[in-house]
XYZ file of C-alpha atoms in Angstrom:
306
model
C 0.000 0.000 0.000
C 2.805 2.385 0.869
C 4.508 1.608 -2.422
C 1.321 2.437 -4.349
C 0.876 5.758 -2.554
C 4.514 6.686 -3.243
C 4.047 5.949 -6.967
C 0.926 8.127 -7.052
C 2.818 10.993 -5.444
C 5.655 10.721 -7.976
C 3.156 10.801 -10.850
C 1.395 13.849 -9.396
C 4.764 15.636 -8.913
C 5.790 14.945 -12.504
C 2.434 16.231 -13.779
C 2.766 19.380 -11.631
C 6.323 19.986 -12.889
C 5.252 19.578 -16.489
C 2.374 22.001 -15.980
C 4.686 24.628 -14.396
C 7.170 24.347 -17.280
C 4.404 24.755 -19.855
C 2.984 27.766 -18.014
C 6.409 29.419 -17.884
C 6.904 28.923 -21.625
C 3.498 30.399 -22.423
C 4.115 33.335 -20.088
C 7.510 33.975 -21.628
C 6.119 33.973 -25.156
C 3.311 36.261 -24.095
C 5.702 38.727 -22.416
C 7.992 38.870 -25.445
C 5.271 39.349 -28.011
C 3.342 42.006 -26.083
C 6.274 44.197 -24.895
C 6.044 47.792 -26.190
C 8.866 48.760 -28.610
C 11.620 50.965 -27.144
C 12.781 53.840 -29.394
C 16.431 54.867 -29.130
C 16.557 58.639 -28.721
C 20.287 58.893 -28.245
C 22.837 61.163 -29.927
C 21.751 60.168 -33.412
C 18.357 61.748 -32.840
C 19.561 65.018 -31.335
C 20.047 68.213 -33.296
C 23.645 69.466 -33.582
C 24.708 72.299 -31.307
C 26.004 75.471 -32.979
C 29.705 76.118 -32.529
C 29.285 79.743 -31.455
C 26.911 81.363 -28.993
C 26.247 84.634 -30.784
C 26.470 86.002 -34.349
C 29.991 86.796 -35.439
C 31.775 84.789 -32.773
C 33.216 81.914 -34.745
C 34.670 78.748 -33.285
C 37.743 77.682 -35.223
C 37.180 74.065 -36.291
C 39.859 71.538 -37.268
C 40.432 71.328 -40.968
C 39.396 68.197 -42.876
C 42.482 67.120 -44.790
C 40.375 65.140 -47.275
C 39.016 68.257 -48.968
C 40.426 71.658 -49.997
C 39.759 74.441 -47.527
C 37.590 77.404 -48.583
C 39.657 80.135 -50.214
C 42.858 78.056 -50.250
C 43.670 79.333 -53.745
C 44.078 82.861 -52.295
C 46.546 81.906 -49.572
C 49.345 84.479 -49.278
C 47.698 87.053 -51.526
C 47.330 90.682 -50.351
C 43.913 91.332 -48.872
C 43.430 87.779 -47.597
C 43.867 86.213 -44.171
C 44.508 82.581 -43.202
C 42.565 81.473 -40.115
C 44.654 80.368 -37.116
C 43.622 78.265 -34.092
C 41.497 80.290 -31.680
C 40.529 82.955 -34.236
C 37.069 84.491 -34.303
C 35.498 86.736 -36.925
C 35.416 89.552 -34.378
C 39.145 89.291 -33.708
C 39.971 88.918 -37.419
C 37.897 92.015 -38.156
C 39.592 94.006 -35.394
C 43.078 93.015 -36.527
C 42.316 93.872 -40.141
C 40.321 97.040 -39.557
C 37.011 95.602 -40.755
C 33.483 94.976 -39.537
C 32.956 91.252 -38.919
C 29.606 91.501 -40.727
C 31.453 92.669 -43.853
C 33.710 89.604 -43.589
C 30.614 87.401 -43.567
C 29.279 89.135 -46.692
C 32.555 89.289 -48.621
C 33.270 85.603 -48.019
C 29.727 84.268 -48.496
C 29.751 82.525 -45.103
C 26.577 80.517 -44.521
C 27.247 80.180 -40.786
C 29.295 83.001 -39.244
C 29.810 80.867 -36.129
C 31.993 78.336 -37.950
C 35.362 78.968 -39.566
C 38.144 76.450 -40.089
C 41.808 76.549 -39.264
C 43.598 77.120 -42.572
C 40.573 78.674 -44.260
C 41.461 81.820 -46.239
C 39.194 84.839 -45.822
C 38.951 88.041 -47.832
C 39.626 90.975 -45.501
C 39.620 93.822 -48.051
C 36.463 94.971 -49.778
C 36.025 93.396 -53.225
C 37.032 95.771 -55.988
C 39.622 97.601 -53.901
C 43.353 97.276 -54.526
C 44.637 95.498 -51.395
C 48.126 96.975 -51.839
C 46.770 100.511 -52.184
C 44.391 100.027 -49.257
C 47.272 99.084 -46.995
C 49.399 102.115 -47.846
C 47.120 104.981 -48.928
C 44.958 106.759 -46.323
C 41.261 106.973 -47.138
C 39.455 110.149 -46.139
C 36.460 109.875 -43.864
C 32.913 110.596 -44.930
C 30.681 112.829 -42.841
C 28.686 110.714 -40.395
C 25.296 111.811 -39.114
C 24.333 111.081 -35.510
C 21.025 109.657 -34.370
C 19.426 109.352 -30.909
C 20.222 106.277 -28.845
C 17.346 103.923 -28.101
C 16.436 104.001 -24.425
C 15.451 100.325 -24.271
C 18.254 98.820 -26.342
C 20.532 96.068 -25.078
C 24.072 95.095 -25.872
C 24.588 91.356 -26.602
C 26.809 89.222 -24.377
C 28.453 85.981 -25.462
C 27.963 84.321 -22.074
C 24.192 84.385 -22.503
C 23.693 87.199 -20.002
C 22.376 90.548 -21.195
C 24.030 93.876 -20.510
C 21.234 96.385 -20.113
C 21.419 99.681 -21.940
C 19.938 102.469 -19.810
C 18.610 105.704 -21.237
C 21.228 107.264 -23.453
C 23.147 110.373 -22.519
C 22.791 113.387 -24.814
C 25.167 113.415 -27.758
C 26.513 116.769 -26.578
C 28.517 115.251 -23.694
C 32.183 115.732 -24.535
C 35.323 114.233 -23.029
C 37.734 116.650 -21.333
C 40.073 117.363 -24.226
C 39.816 117.431 -28.010
C 42.277 117.779 -30.855
C 41.923 119.042 -34.384
C 42.948 116.831 -37.257
C 46.644 116.159 -37.592
C 48.549 115.368 -40.741
C 47.896 111.807 -41.852
C 44.934 111.043 -39.587
C 42.301 111.431 -42.316
C 40.712 114.651 -41.088
C 39.348 112.976 -37.962
C 39.036 115.057 -34.799
C 40.083 113.065 -31.730
C 39.267 113.433 -28.044
C 40.085 111.430 -24.929
C 37.668 108.544 -24.282
C 37.773 109.010 -20.493
C 38.847 111.631 -17.985
C 40.922 109.411 -15.689
C 44.725 109.131 -15.479
C 46.764 106.930 -17.779
C 47.669 103.821 -15.777
C 49.779 102.146 -18.457
C 51.143 103.521 -21.763
C 50.920 101.920 -25.167
C 52.969 98.749 -25.607
C 52.640 97.033 -28.977
C 54.044 93.808 -27.566
C 51.609 93.624 -24.650
C 48.692 95.974 -24.114
C 48.305 97.347 -27.668
C 46.597 100.406 -26.165
C 46.253 102.711 -23.174
C 44.893 101.776 -19.746
C 42.910 104.700 -18.331
C 41.865 104.686 -14.688
C 38.617 105.664 -13.029
C 35.849 104.314 -10.874
C 32.986 101.991 -11.779
C 30.298 103.854 -13.704
C 32.534 106.664 -14.982
C 31.549 107.727 -18.529
C 33.333 106.342 -21.575
C 33.162 108.545 -24.683
C 33.559 107.958 -28.403
C 37.026 109.247 -29.327
C 35.870 110.311 -32.828
C 32.804 110.177 -35.063
C 32.059 106.626 -36.136
C 29.766 103.635 -36.343
C 29.456 100.778 -33.854
C 30.644 97.577 -35.492
C 30.675 95.480 -32.324
C 29.101 95.704 -28.852
C 29.307 92.645 -26.642
C 31.606 90.360 -24.684
C 32.614 87.760 -27.242
C 36.310 88.618 -27.467
C 38.386 86.951 -24.772
C 40.426 89.320 -22.636
C 38.369 92.421 -23.467
C 35.263 91.929 -21.321
C 32.316 94.106 -22.340
C 33.716 95.652 -25.508
C 32.728 98.314 -28.024
C 34.466 98.662 -31.396
C 33.887 101.778 -33.503
C 34.788 102.078 -37.157
C 35.600 105.672 -38.096
C 36.445 105.181 -41.781
C 38.298 102.652 -43.932
C 41.502 103.429 -42.031
C 40.708 103.662 -38.318
C 39.006 101.562 -35.648
C 38.885 102.236 -31.916
C 38.233 99.680 -29.159
C 36.869 100.331 -25.637
C 37.224 97.348 -23.278
C 36.316 96.174 -19.735
C 33.143 98.271 -19.541
C 30.522 97.811 -16.849
C 27.615 98.791 -19.097
C 27.280 99.245 -22.858
C 25.034 102.083 -24.034
C 25.115 101.581 -27.814
C 24.242 98.798 -30.243
C 25.803 97.488 -33.446
C 25.290 99.576 -36.612
C 24.505 102.707 -34.563
C 26.272 105.930 -35.524
C 27.873 108.032 -32.806
C 29.559 111.426 -32.560
C 32.857 112.298 -30.946
C 32.373 112.887 -27.232
C 29.117 110.922 -27.048
C 28.807 108.666 -23.998
C 28.874 105.082 -25.248
C 29.596 103.050 -22.093
C 30.276 103.102 -18.366
C 33.687 102.110 -17.047
C 34.018 98.751 -15.313
C 36.272 95.790 -14.642
C 34.873 92.970 -16.800
C 37.654 90.529 -17.691
C 40.145 92.772 -15.845
C 41.813 92.872 -12.435
C 40.597 96.397 -11.638
C 38.306 99.165 -12.893
C 39.835 100.700 -16.015
C 39.269 101.464 -19.662
C 41.509 99.686 -22.160
C 41.540 101.927 -25.238
C 43.002 101.059 -28.630
C 43.357 102.940 -31.899
C 43.995 100.667 -34.869
C 45.116 101.935 -38.256
C 44.129 99.411 -40.926
C 44.031 96.814 -38.173
C 47.464 97.555 -36.689
C 47.545 98.965 -33.133
C 49.159 102.399 -32.928
C 49.978 104.590 -29.927
C 46.827 106.620 -29.147
C 49.001 109.316 -27.581
C 50.165 110.261 -31.072
C 46.610 111.245 -32.047
C 44.958 112.295 -28.794
C 45.392 115.910 -27.642
C 47.809 116.747 -24.852
C 46.239 117.108 -21.407
């Protein structure tokens, strides 16, 4: 009797095991067939990020050796510039006495935020003799002033916005002015700030004058011109304004606390364009440059004596 009961238990155990195995198989098939599809939304599905953070600030990209670089046929020719590591359109424009927006137009750049190391850019206006442009002064045209916009803003590369408060009247004039001197294209120059000179011009280092003051002191346009850059996209300059006075001269005003003008705005000599600050600097000061066809020159040679 005991043997019979043991046999019955073995049979029942085998049947139970077989049923459990079959149930597991069915459940597994059901789970696999009914599972919702998972879509991979990794890097392949994401949009590319632009190289620069604001118009005109170009990130120099490595050159692709498998194809010729744009403008390579003009390498070494007068009026052309070969892009180096770390270059931006703003810096290239400053060092060649041009508006970065003109560089975009003259070179047909689809994306001004991307330039390549080794790429060759035109830096002289098409139709002009590059050799003549580099040696012959070009007289300035008369520039009309217009009121500043009270609610304008100056762009900042970091994503922050530098507010532009209500503009000062165009009649505000820096302490000293000078009449045109021989060779400076009939421009009338004045000091961009009233503070003392902290450091003189040094072509190997500062490339301009450092003028002292306190935060919020006015910064003036040193001559009639047009704003070709207002922002903080050029490393080492902080909040920067660049004015183009004619085809020969640019001036740069760096480390400002607040910018009061916008790109493409015309200004008159002595007009307040910024407030002194210490952005990207170790103390409050104005770094002031005069560039003749892109080359830094000593501002003391053009500014009036104090």
